[in-house]
């Protein structure tokens, strides 16, 4: 056992030599193979172009190619790391010519996010939240997504009040009216008692 | 004295019907010899000595100083320590270094066996280590290899980094018995034992490995495809079309949930000396290894 060296080529399966063809495929299928766990699934890895579309104006998909992303150094403390690593992310795109966005949303965003637009009409989103570039990019995208969802919701009519809410509101009103009348009557009695009593 | 034959027959019939004599259906009769009180007529002190009535001290008593078993208090934090699995980490930077120094072959699927065989990663099954935890703490930006990798735990950033470069990542579970084979395959094959079949993950892990967001090996591949797109949208990269990749077959190669080595089935015995593989033929064994 002491003399055995696991790296002397006993089996090419265990060595990282490029080019040696090892048969990795196998016809073995157990009872818990994916085919048995998900009989209705296609079981292939594919690249869907979009997440299944919904009827709403925005289904969550943002084409990253249409956005201009630049990286720069972040501010704040951090010594050599913050001085040398480009962790700040600047994400911008021309809002009026963004064809990937629904027209209504574009108009709404122009209205709501006018403080984030620059002179040329670019919507600018920046982030230096974390110490890592990819996390800051994720933060920028999440900010953009939230803006778009907020723009969608701003147009939408307010949801109708539920039956429970209406019932509660009615009870509250009735209680308030009862208490007001109680108070009023009590005050009235007090005032009447101040008068001289009459014989009739 | 002659015994009546009728009585004998009836006795034998009773004996035939009764259960087998064992320790559970016999006992001493009432006139048995009672346990003696030691010595003649009990021996006076009955075996306790003549000096004085001894005081039996409590077990573990150390004649005054705090006994060993009371010196240390109980702490709640280590109550379930044996059940808590650990996954020694491998950062993306470390993985890229392994690939750049030819310790890992990117033209073939990478699994725990390959990573252990690089000689640069160590884990100890006795310390409840269950495999590789791929982290994105270091090396997210430097990672640029297209690989098919199977790890035991992966952070979201690590999954994003692998998929961004057109690779495929899967998280899978190996139970401790299989880990002995997987972490040191050469040593395992010297034993001559049949390849074990992998057990399903424990209760607290099965949700993790069935989830498409974690790229679990028990998750639906269709859901995994959607999760890949969702992650690409989250981290802001263009997801490469994997179907158009010439290495598509290599990248989508996966082990069966019961399999621990690519190309080898559980139940097979690998004989290094004879350079042969012995396969079971017995029906019961085949059924066991296929369920």
mmCIF file with all atom_site columns, N, CA and C in Angstrom, chain B residues 24-90:
data_model
loop_
_atom_site.group_PDB
_atom_site.id
_atom_site.type_symbol
_atom_site.label_atom_id
_atom_site.label_alt_id
_atom_site.label_comp_id
_atom_site.label_asym_id
_atom_site.label_entity_id
_atom_site.label_seq_id
_atom_site.pdbx_PDB_ins_code
_atom_site.Cartn_x
_atom_site.Cartn_y
_atom_site.Cartn_z
_atom_site.occupancy
_atom_site.B_iso_or_equiv
_atom_site.pdbx_formal_charge
_atom_site.auth_seq_id
_atom_site.auth_comp_id
_atom_site.auth_asym_id
_atom_site.auth_atom_id
_atom_site.pdbx_PDB_model_num
ATOM 1   N N  . UNK B 1 24 ? -36.994 -19.142 27.220 1.00 0.00 ? 24 UNK B N  1
ATOM 2   C CA . UNK B 1 24 ? -38.147 -18.286 27.467 1.00 0.00 ? 24 UNK B CA 1
ATOM 3   C C  . UNK B 1 24 ? -39.345 -19.054 27.997 1.00 0.00 ? 24 UNK B C  1
ATOM 4   N N  . UNK B 1 25 ? -39.276 -20.385 28.008 1.00 0.00 ? 25 UNK B N  1
ATOM 5   C CA . UNK B 1 25 ? -40.424 -21.122 28.540 1.00 0.00 ? 25 UNK B CA 1
ATOM 6   C C  . UNK B 1 25 ? -40.038 -22.209 29.523 1.00 0.00 ? 25 UNK B C  1
ATOM 7   N N  . UNK B 1 26 ? -38.936 -21.967 30.218 1.00 0.00 ? 26 UNK B N  1
ATOM 8   C CA . UNK B 1 26 ? -38.610 -22.872 31.345 1.00 0.00 ? 26 UNK B CA 1
ATOM 9   C C  . UNK B 1 26 ? -38.252 -22.021 32.548 1.00 0.00 ? 26 UNK B C  1
ATOM 10  N N  . UNK B 1 27 ? -38.482 -22.536 33.735 1.00 0.00 ? 27 UNK B N  1
ATOM 11  C CA . UNK B 1 27 ? -38.078 -21.823 34.939 1.00 0.00 ? 27 UNK B CA 1
ATOM 12  C C  . UNK B 1 27 ? -37.782 -22.839 36.031 1.00 0.00 ? 27 UNK B C  1
ATOM 13  N N  . UNK B 1 28 ? -37.122 -22.372 37.102 1.00 0.00 ? 28 UNK B N  1
ATOM 14  C CA . UNK B 1 28 ? -36.788 -23.271 38.216 1.00 0.00 ? 28 UNK B CA 1
ATOM 15  C C  . UNK B 1 28 ? -38.067 -23.712 38.926 1.00 0.00 ? 28 UNK B C  1
ATOM 16  N N  . UNK B 1 29 ? -38.015 -24.937 39.469 1.00 0.00 ? 29 UNK B N  1
ATOM 17  C CA . UNK B 1 29 ? -39.155 -25.370 40.292 1.00 0.00 ? 29 UNK B CA 1
ATOM 18  C C  . UNK B 1 29 ? -38.989 -24.810 41.694 1.00 0.00 ? 29 UNK B C  1
ATOM 19  N N  . UNK B 1 30 ? -40.068 -24.857 42.494 1.00 0.00 ? 30 UNK B N  1
ATOM 20  C CA . UNK B 1 30 ? -40.070 -24.162 43.785 1.00 0.00 ? 30 UNK B CA 1
ATOM 21  C C  . UNK B 1 30 ? -39.089 -24.753 44.790 1.00 0.00 ? 30 UNK B C  1
ATOM 22  N N  . UNK B 1 31 ? -38.684 -26.006 44.592 1.00 0.00 ? 31 UNK B N  1
ATOM 23  C CA . UNK B 1 31 ? -37.786 -26.620 45.579 1.00 0.00 ? 31 UNK B CA 1
ATOM 24  C C  . UNK B 1 31 ? -36.342 -26.496 45.142 1.00 0.00 ? 31 UNK B C  1
ATOM 25  N N  . UNK B 1 32 ? -36.063 -25.503 44.275 1.00 0.00 ? 32 UNK B N  1
ATOM 26  C CA . UNK B 1 32 ? -34.697 -25.346 43.774 1.00 0.00 ? 32 UNK B CA 1
ATOM 27  C C  . UNK B 1 32 ? -33.794 -24.879 44.888 1.00 0.00 ? 32 UNK B C  1
ATOM 28  N N  . UNK B 1 33 ? -32.493 -25.031 44.613 1.00 0.00 ? 33 UNK B N  1
ATOM 29  C CA . UNK B 1 33 ? -31.493 -24.604 45.607 1.00 0.00 ? 33 UNK B CA 1
ATOM 30  C C  . UNK B 1 33 ? -31.422 -23.088 45.581 1.00 0.00 ? 33 UNK B C  1
ATOM 31  N N  . UNK B 1 34 ? -31.620 -22.460 46.709 1.00 0.00 ? 34 UNK B N  1
ATOM 32  C CA . UNK B 1 34 ? -31.574 -20.999 46.786 1.00 0.00 ? 34 UNK B CA 1
ATOM 33  C C  . UNK B 1 34 ? -30.134 -20.525 46.811 1.00 0.00 ? 34 UNK B C  1
ATOM 34  N N  . UNK B 1 35 ? -29.945 -19.264 46.354 1.00 0.00 ? 35 UNK B N  1
ATOM 35  C CA . UNK B 1 35 ? -28.592 -18.680 46.339 1.00 0.00 ? 35 UNK B CA 1
ATOM 36  C C  . UNK B 1 35 ? -28.117 -18.578 47.772 1.00 0.00 ? 35 UNK B C  1
ATOM 37  N N  . UNK B 1 36 ? -26.880 -19.050 48.020 1.00 0.00 ? 36 UNK B N  1
ATOM 38  C CA . UNK B 1 36 ? -26.390 -19.078 49.396 1.00 0.00 ? 36 UNK B CA 1
ATOM 39  C C  . UNK B 1 36 ? -26.005 -17.691 49.846 1.00 0.00 ? 36 UNK B C  1
ATOM 40  N N  . UNK B 1 37 ? -26.042 -17.472 51.164 1.00 0.00 ? 37 UNK B N  1
ATOM 41  C CA . UNK B 1 37 ? -25.633 -16.203 51.736 1.00 0.00 ? 37 UNK B CA 1
ATOM 42  C C  . UNK B 1 37 ? -24.157 -16.196 52.051 1.00 0.00 ? 37 UNK B C  1
ATOM 43  N N  . UNK B 1 38 ? -23.422 -17.067 51.340 1.00 0.00 ? 38 UNK B N  1
ATOM 44  C CA . UNK B 1 38 ? -21.961 -17.193 51.394 1.00 0.00 ? 38 UNK B CA 1
ATOM 45  C C  . UNK B 1 38 ? -21.465 -17.738 52.726 1.00 0.00 ? 38 UNK B C  1
ATOM 46  N N  . UNK B 1 39 ? -20.563 -18.588 52.636 1.00 0.00 ? 39 UNK B N  1
ATOM 47  C CA . UNK B 1 39 ? -19.921 -19.148 53.843 1.00 0.00 ? 39 UNK B CA 1
ATOM 48  C C  . UNK B 1 39 ? -20.865 -20.051 54.635 1.00 0.00 ? 39 UNK B C  1
ATOM 49  N N  . UNK B 1 40 ? -20.351 -20.669 55.670 1.00 0.00 ? 40 UNK B N  1
ATOM 50  C CA . UNK B 1 40 ? -21.147 -21.589 56.496 1.00 0.00 ? 40 UNK B CA 1
ATOM 51  C C  . UNK B 1 40 ? -22.202 -20.802 57.255 1.00 0.00 ? 40 UNK B C  1
ATOM 52  N N  . UNK B 1 41 ? -23.455 -21.208 57.123 1.00 0.00 ? 41 UNK B N  1
ATOM 53  C CA . UNK B 1 41 ? -24.614 -20.554 57.761 1.00 0.00 ? 41 UNK B CA 1
ATOM 54  C C  . UNK B 1 41 ? -24.722 -19.078 57.385 1.00 0.00 ? 41 UNK B C  1
ATOM 55  N N  . UNK B 1 42 ? -24.244 -18.742 56.236 1.00 0.00 ? 42 UNK B N  1
ATOM 56  C CA . UNK B 1 42 ? -24.293 -17.345 55.804 1.00 0.00 ? 42 UNK B CA 1
ATOM 57  C C  . UNK B 1 42 ? -22.956 -16.643 55.951 1.00 0.00 ? 42 UNK B C  1
ATOM 58  N N  . UNK B 1 43 ? -22.079 -17.188 56.817 1.00 0.00 ? 43 UNK B N  1
ATOM 59  C CA . UNK B 1 43 ? -20.734 -16.629 56.924 1.00 0.00 ? 43 UNK B CA 1
ATOM 60  C C  . UNK B 1 43 ? -20.661 -15.387 57.778 1.00 0.00 ? 43 UNK B C  1
ATOM 61  N N  . UNK B 1 44 ? -21.612 -15.103 58.608 1.00 0.00 ? 44 UNK B N  1
ATOM 62  C CA . UNK B 1 44 ? -21.519 -13.974 59.533 1.00 0.00 ? 44 UNK B CA 1
ATOM 63  C C  . UNK B 1 44 ? -21.725 -12.639 58.848 1.00 0.00 ? 44 UNK B C  1
ATOM 64  N N  . UNK B 1 45 ? -20.718 -12.116 58.224 1.00 0.00 ? 45 UNK B N  1
ATOM 65  C CA . UNK B 1 45 ? -20.826 -10.806 57.578 1.00 0.00 ? 45 UNK B CA 1
ATOM 66  C C  . UNK B 1 45 ? -21.269 -10.904 56.108 1.00 0.00 ? 45 UNK B C  1
ATOM 67  N N  . UNK B 1 46 ? -21.555 -12.145 55.634 1.00 0.00 ? 46 UNK B N  1
ATOM 68  C CA . UNK B 1 46 ? -22.093 -12.346 54.278 1.00 0.00 ? 46 UNK B CA 1
ATOM 69  C C  . UNK B 1 46 ? -21.197 -11.749 53.185 1.00 0.00 ? 46 UNK B C  1
ATOM 70  N N  . UNK B 1 47 ? -19.921 -11.797 53.349 1.00 0.00 ? 47 UNK B N  1
ATOM 71  C CA . UNK B 1 47 ? -18.984 -11.374 52.288 1.00 0.00 ? 47 UNK B CA 1
ATOM 72  C C  . UNK B 1 47 ? -18.667 -9.887  52.296 1.00 0.00 ? 47 UNK B C  1
ATOM 73  N N  . UNK B 1 48 ? -19.070 -9.154  53.346 1.00 0.00 ? 48 UNK B N  1
ATOM 74  C CA . UNK B 1 48 ? -18.805 -7.715  53.353 1.00 0.00 ? 48 UNK B CA 1
ATOM 75  C C  . UNK B 1 48 ? -17.628 -7.336  54.233 1.00 0.00 ? 48 UNK B C  1
ATOM 76  N N  . UNK B 1 49 ? -16.865 -8.273  54.733 1.00 0.00 ? 49 UNK B N  1
ATOM 77  C CA . UNK B 1 49 ? -15.677 -7.961  55.534 1.00 0.00 ? 49 UNK B CA 1
ATOM 78  C C  . UNK B 1 49 ? -16.030 -7.752  56.996 1.00 0.00 ? 49 UNK B C  1
ATOM 79  N N  . UNK B 1 50 ? -14.952 -7.776  57.887 1.00 0.00 ? 50 UNK B N  1
ATOM 80  C CA . UNK B 1 50 ? -15.197 -7.712  59.323 1.00 0.00 ? 50 UNK B CA 1
ATOM 81  C C  . UNK B 1 50 ? -14.940 -6.337  59.900 1.00 0.00 ? 50 UNK B C  1
ATOM 82  N N  . UNK B 1 51 ? -14.371 -5.432  59.127 1.00 0.00 ? 51 UNK B N  1
ATOM 83  C CA . UNK B 1 51 ? -13.863 -4.173  59.686 1.00 0.00 ? 51 UNK B CA 1
ATOM 84  C C  . UNK B 1 51 ? -14.977 -3.201  60.052 1.00 0.00 ? 51 UNK B C  1
ATOM 85  N N  . UNK B 1 52 ? -15.752 -2.755  59.060 1.00 0.00 ? 52 UNK B N  1
ATOM 86  C CA . UNK B 1 52 ? -16.773 -1.756  59.324 1.00 0.00 ? 52 UNK B CA 1
ATOM 87  C C  . UNK B 1 52 ? -17.727 -1.728  58.139 1.00 0.00 ? 52 UNK B C  1
ATOM 88  N N  . UNK B 1 53 ? -18.865 -1.061  58.348 1.00 0.00 ? 53 UNK B N  1
ATOM 89  C CA . UNK B 1 53 ? -19.829 -0.949  57.248 1.00 0.00 ? 53 UNK B CA 1
ATOM 90  C C  . UNK B 1 53 ? -19.317 0.096   56.260 1.00 0.00 ? 53 UNK B C  1
ATOM 91  N N  . UNK B 1 54 ? -18.928 -0.407  55.090 1.00 0.00 ? 54 UNK B N  1
ATOM 92  C CA . UNK B 1 54 ? -18.302 0.460   54.082 1.00 0.00 ? 54 UNK B CA 1
ATOM 93  C C  . UNK B 1 54 ? -19.341 1.368   53.444 1.00 0.00 ? 54 UNK B C  1
ATOM 94  N N  . UNK B 1 55 ? -18.887 2.578   53.147 1.00 0.00 ? 55 UNK B N  1
ATOM 95  C CA . UNK B 1 55 ? -19.732 3.540   52.438 1.00 0.00 ? 55 UNK B CA 1
ATOM 96  C C  . UNK B 1 55 ? -19.321 3.522   50.964 1.00 0.00 ? 55 UNK B C  1
ATOM 97  N N  . UNK B 1 56 ? -20.255 3.125   50.123 1.00 0.00 ? 56 UNK B N  1
ATOM 98  C CA . UNK B 1 56 ? -19.925 3.085   48.689 1.00 0.00 ? 56 UNK B CA 1
ATOM 99  C C  . UNK B 1 56 ? -19.989 4.499   48.120 1.00 0.00 ? 56 UNK B C  1
ATOM 100 N N  . UNK B 1 57 ? -18.887 4.990   47.624 1.00 0.00 ? 57 UNK B N  1
ATOM 101 C CA . UNK B 1 57 ? -18.804 6.347   47.087 1.00 0.00 ? 57 UNK B CA 1
ATOM 102 C C  . UNK B 1 57 ? -19.429 6.403   45.693 1.00 0.00 ? 57 UNK B C  1
ATOM 103 N N  . UNK B 1 58 ? -19.906 7.575   45.307 1.00 0.00 ? 58 UNK B N  1
ATOM 104 C CA . UNK B 1 58 ? -20.537 7.654   43.977 1.00 0.00 ? 58 UNK B CA 1
ATOM 105 C C  . UNK B 1 58 ? -19.550 7.365   42.855 1.00 0.00 ? 58 UNK B C  1
ATOM 106 N N  . UNK B 1 59 ? -20.088 6.841   41.766 1.00 0.00 ? 59 UNK B N  1
ATOM 107 C CA . UNK B 1 59 ? -19.285 6.475   40.610 1.00 0.00 ? 59 UNK B CA 1
ATOM 108 C C  . UNK B 1 59 ? -18.637 7.729   40.039 1.00 0.00 ? 59 UNK B C  1
ATOM 109 N N  . UNK B 1 60 ? -17.355 7.696   39.806 1.00 0.00 ? 60 UNK B N  1
ATOM 110 C CA . UNK B 1 60 ? -16.664 8.846   39.223 1.00 0.00 ? 60 UNK B CA 1
ATOM 111 C C  . UNK B 1 60 ? -16.096 9.794   40.255 1.00 0.00 ? 60 UNK B C  1
ATOM 112 N N  . UNK B 1 61 ? -16.345 9.506   41.527 1.00 0.00 ? 61 UNK B N  1
ATOM 113 C CA . UNK B 1 61 ? -15.862 10.384  42.598 1.00 0.00 ? 61 UNK B CA 1
ATOM 114 C C  . UNK B 1 61 ? -14.339 10.373  42.613 1.00 0.00 ? 61 UNK B C  1
ATOM 115 N N  . UNK B 1 62 ? -13.755 11.581  42.721 1.00 0.00 ? 62 UNK B N  1
ATOM 116 C CA . UNK B 1 62 ? -12.289 11.682  42.680 1.00 0.00 ? 62 UNK B CA 1
ATOM 117 C C  . UNK B 1 62 ? -11.754 12.218  43.989 1.00 0.00 ? 62 UNK B C  1
ATOM 118 N N  . UNK B 1 63 ? -12.315 11.706  45.095 1.00 0.00 ? 63 UNK B N  1
ATOM 119 C CA . UNK B 1 63 ? -11.911 12.044  46.475 1.00 0.00 ? 63 UNK B CA 1
ATOM 120 C C  . UNK B 1 63 ? -11.827 13.548  46.704 1.00 0.00 ? 63 UNK B C  1
ATOM 121 N N  . UNK B 1 64 ? -12.809 14.281  46.205 1.00 0.00 ? 64 UNK B N  1
ATOM 122 C CA . UNK B 1 64 ? -12.895 15.688  46.559 1.00 0.00 ? 64 UNK B CA 1
ATOM 123 C C  . UNK B 1 64 ? -12.852 16.655  45.393 1.00 0.00 ? 64 UNK B C  1
ATOM 124 N N  . UNK B 1 65 ? -11.882 16.495  44.487 1.00 0.00 ? 65 UNK B N  1
ATOM 125 C CA . UNK B 1 65 ? -11.844 17.463  43.377 1.00 0.00 ? 65 UNK B CA 1
ATOM 126 C C  . UNK B 1 65 ? -12.968 17.152  42.388 1.00 0.00 ? 65 UNK B C  1
ATOM 127 N N  . UNK B 1 66 ? -13.367 18.217  41.665 1.00 0.00 ? 66 UNK B N  1
ATOM 128 C CA . UNK B 1 66 ? -14.485 18.081  40.709 1.00 0.00 ? 66 UNK B CA 1
ATOM 129 C C  . UNK B 1 66 ? -14.183 16.950  39.746 1.00 0.00 ? 66 UNK B C  1
ATOM 130 N N  . UNK B 1 67 ? -15.118 15.965  39.652 1.00 0.00 ? 67 UNK B N  1
ATOM 131 C CA . UNK B 1 67 ? -14.838 14.827  38.766 1.00 0.00 ? 67 UNK B CA 1
ATOM 132 C C  . UNK B 1 67 ? -14.746 15.278  37.318 1.00 0.00 ? 67 UNK B C  1
ATOM 133 N N  . UNK B 1 68 ? -14.059 14.502  36.512 1.00 0.00 ? 68 UNK B N  1
ATOM 134 C CA . UNK B 1 68 ? -13.840 14.819  35.096 1.00 0.00 ? 68 UNK B CA 1
ATOM 135 C C  . UNK B 1 68 ? -15.145 15.054  34.358 1.00 0.00 ? 68 UNK B C  1
ATOM 136 N N  . UNK B 1 69 ? -16.157 14.219  34.644 1.00 0.00 ? 69 UNK B N  1
ATOM 137 C CA . UNK B 1 69 ? -17.408 14.303  33.877 1.00 0.00 ? 69 UNK B CA 1
ATOM 138 C C  . UNK B 1 69 ? -18.282 15.480  34.314 1.00 0.00 ? 69 UNK B C  1
ATOM 139 N N  . UNK B 1 70 ? -17.850 16.219  35.363 1.00 0.00 ? 70 UNK B N  1
ATOM 140 C CA . UNK B 1 70 ? -18.611 17.400  35.772 1.00 0.00 ? 70 UNK B CA 1
ATOM 141 C C  . UNK B 1 70 ? -17.831 18.697  35.549 1.00 0.00 ? 70 UNK B C  1
ATOM 142 N N  . UNK B 1 71 ? -16.569 18.545  35.126 1.00 0.00 ? 71 UNK B N  1
ATOM 143 C CA . UNK B 1 71 ? -15.730 19.736  34.976 1.00 0.00 ? 71 UNK B CA 1
ATOM 144 C C  . UNK B 1 71 ? -16.198 20.645  33.856 1.00 0.00 ? 71 UNK B C  1
ATOM 145 N N  . UNK B 1 72 ? -16.750 20.043  32.805 1.00 0.00 ? 72 UNK B N  1
ATOM 146 C CA . UNK B 1 72 ? -17.079 20.831  31.611 1.00 0.00 ? 72 UNK B CA 1
ATOM 147 C C  . UNK B 1 72 ? -18.586 20.871  31.434 1.00 0.00 ? 72 UNK B C  1
ATOM 148 N N  . UNK B 1 73 ? -19.126 22.094  31.258 1.00 0.00 ? 73 UNK B N  1
ATOM 149 C CA . UNK B 1 73 ? -20.563 22.240  31.089 1.00 0.00 ? 73 UNK B CA 1
ATOM 150 C C  . UNK B 1 73 ? -21.005 21.891  29.690 1.00 0.00 ? 73 UNK B C  1
ATOM 151 N N  . UNK B 1 74 ? -22.320 21.742  29.502 1.00 0.00 ? 74 UNK B N  1
ATOM 152 C CA . UNK B 1 74 ? -22.877 21.431  28.181 1.00 0.00 ? 74 UNK B CA 1
ATOM 153 C C  . UNK B 1 74 ? -23.112 22.733  27.433 1.00 0.00 ? 74 UNK B C  1
ATOM 154 N N  . UNK B 1 75 ? -22.858 22.716  26.115 1.00 0.00 ? 75 UNK B N  1
ATOM 155 C CA . UNK B 1 75 ? -23.119 23.882  25.270 1.00 0.00 ? 75 UNK B CA 1
ATOM 156 C C  . UNK B 1 75 ? -24.106 23.481  24.186 1.00 0.00 ? 75 UNK B C  1
ATOM 157 N N  . UNK B 1 76 ? -25.062 24.360  23.943 1.00 0.00 ? 76 UNK B N  1
ATOM 158 C CA . UNK B 1 76 ? -26.105 24.021  22.961 1.00 0.00 ? 76 UNK B CA 1
ATOM 159 C C  . UNK B 1 76 ? -25.574 23.966  21.544 1.00 0.00 ? 76 UNK B C  1
ATOM 160 N N  . UNK B 1 77 ? -24.531 24.724  21.258 1.00 0.00 ? 77 UNK B N  1
ATOM 161 C CA . UNK B 1 77 ? -24.143 24.870  19.856 1.00 0.00 ? 77 UNK B CA 1
ATOM 162 C C  . UNK B 1 77 ? -23.597 23.599  19.230 1.00 0.00 ? 77 UNK B C  1
ATOM 163 N N  . UNK B 1 78 ? -23.130 22.658  20.019 1.00 0.00 ? 78 UNK B N  1
ATOM 164 C CA . UNK B 1 78 ? -22.591 21.440  19.413 1.00 0.00 ? 78 UNK B CA 1
ATOM 165 C C  . UNK B 1 78 ? -23.522 20.241  19.517 1.00 0.00 ? 78 UNK B C  1
ATOM 166 N N  . UNK B 1 79 ? -24.810 20.496  19.819 1.00 0.00 ? 79 UNK B N  1
ATOM 167 C CA . UNK B 1 79 ? -25.712 19.367  20.048 1.00 0.00 ? 79 UNK B CA 1
ATOM 168 C C  . UNK B 1 79 ? -25.813 18.413  18.858 1.00 0.00 ? 79 UNK B C  1
ATOM 169 N N  . UNK B 1 80 ? -25.988 18.945  17.628 1.00 0.00 ? 80 UNK B N  1
ATOM 170 C CA . UNK B 1 80 ? -26.175 18.079  16.449 1.00 0.00 ? 80 UNK B CA 1
ATOM 171 C C  . UNK B 1 80 ? -24.951 18.115  15.542 1.00 0.00 ? 80 UNK B C  1
ATOM 172 N N  . UNK B 1 81 ? -23.758 18.191  16.143 1.00 0.00 ? 81 UNK B N  1
ATOM 173 C CA . UNK B 1 81 ? -22.562 18.398  15.324 1.00 0.00 ? 81 UNK B CA 1
ATOM 174 C C  . UNK B 1 81 ? -22.322 17.285  14.327 1.00 0.00 ? 81 UNK B C  1
ATOM 175 N N  . UNK B 1 82 ? -22.714 16.060  14.666 1.00 0.00 ? 82 UNK B N  1
ATOM 176 C CA . UNK B 1 82 ? -22.468 14.947  13.735 1.00 0.00 ? 82 UNK B CA 1
ATOM 177 C C  . UNK B 1 82 ? -23.369 14.991  12.522 1.00 0.00 ? 82 UNK B C  1
ATOM 178 N N  . UNK B 1 83 ? -24.509 15.686  12.659 1.00 0.00 ? 83 UNK B N  1
ATOM 179 C CA . UNK B 1 83 ? -25.455 15.748  11.548 1.00 0.00 ? 83 UNK B CA 1
ATOM 180 C C  . UNK B 1 83 ? -25.172 16.914  10.619 1.00 0.00 ? 83 UNK B C  1
ATOM 181 N N  . UNK B 1 84 ? -24.312 17.833  11.073 1.00 0.00 ? 84 UNK B N  1
ATOM 182 C CA . UNK B 1 84 ? -24.072 19.023  10.258 1.00 0.00 ? 84 UNK B CA 1
ATOM 183 C C  . UNK B 1 84 ? -22.996 18.755  9.234  1.00 0.00 ? 84 UNK B C  1
ATOM 184 N N  . UNK B 1 85 ? -23.402 18.732  7.971  1.00 0.00 ? 85 UNK B N  1
ATOM 185 C CA . UNK B 1 85 ? -22.464 18.449  6.890  1.00 0.00 ? 85 UNK B CA 1
ATOM 186 C C  . UNK B 1 85 ? -21.622 19.681  6.587  1.00 0.00 ? 85 UNK B C  1
ATOM 187 N N  . UNK B 1 86 ? -20.355 19.418  6.210  1.00 0.00 ? 86 UNK B N  1
ATOM 188 C CA . UNK B 1 86 ? -19.461 20.522  5.843  1.00 0.00 ? 86 UNK B CA 1
ATOM 189 C C  . UNK B 1 86 ? -18.974 20.315  4.434  1.00 0.00 ? 86 UNK B C  1
ATOM 190 N N  . UNK B 1 87 ? -18.802 21.412  3.726  1.00 0.00 ? 87 UNK B N  1
ATOM 191 C CA . UNK B 1 87 ? -18.341 21.340  2.340  1.00 0.00 ? 87 UNK B CA 1
ATOM 192 C C  . UNK B 1 87 ? -17.126 22.246  2.194  1.00 0.00 ? 87 UNK B C  1
ATOM 193 N N  . UNK B 1 88 ? -15.900 21.708  2.311  1.00 0.00 ? 88 UNK B N  1
ATOM 194 C CA . UNK B 1 88 ? -14.704 22.537  2.173  1.00 0.00 ? 88 UNK B CA 1
ATOM 195 C C  . UNK B 1 88 ? -14.717 23.259  0.825  1.00 0.00 ? 88 UNK B C  1
ATOM 196 N N  . UNK B 1 89 ? -14.444 24.552  0.834  1.00 0.00 ? 89 UNK B N  1
ATOM 197 C CA . UNK B 1 89 ? -14.653 25.347  -0.375 1.00 0.00 ? 89 UNK B CA 1
ATOM 198 C C  . UNK B 1 89 ? -13.549 25.248  -1.411 1.00 0.00 ? 89 UNK B C  1
ATOM 199 N N  . UNK B 1 90 ? -13.962 25.477  -2.639 1.00 0.00 ? 90 UNK B N  1
ATOM 200 C CA . UNK B 1 90 ? -13.051 25.681  -3.763 1.00 0.00 ? 90 UNK B CA 1
ATOM 201 C C  . UNK B 1 90 ? -13.539 26.953  -4.446 1.00 0.00 ? 90 UNK B C  1
#
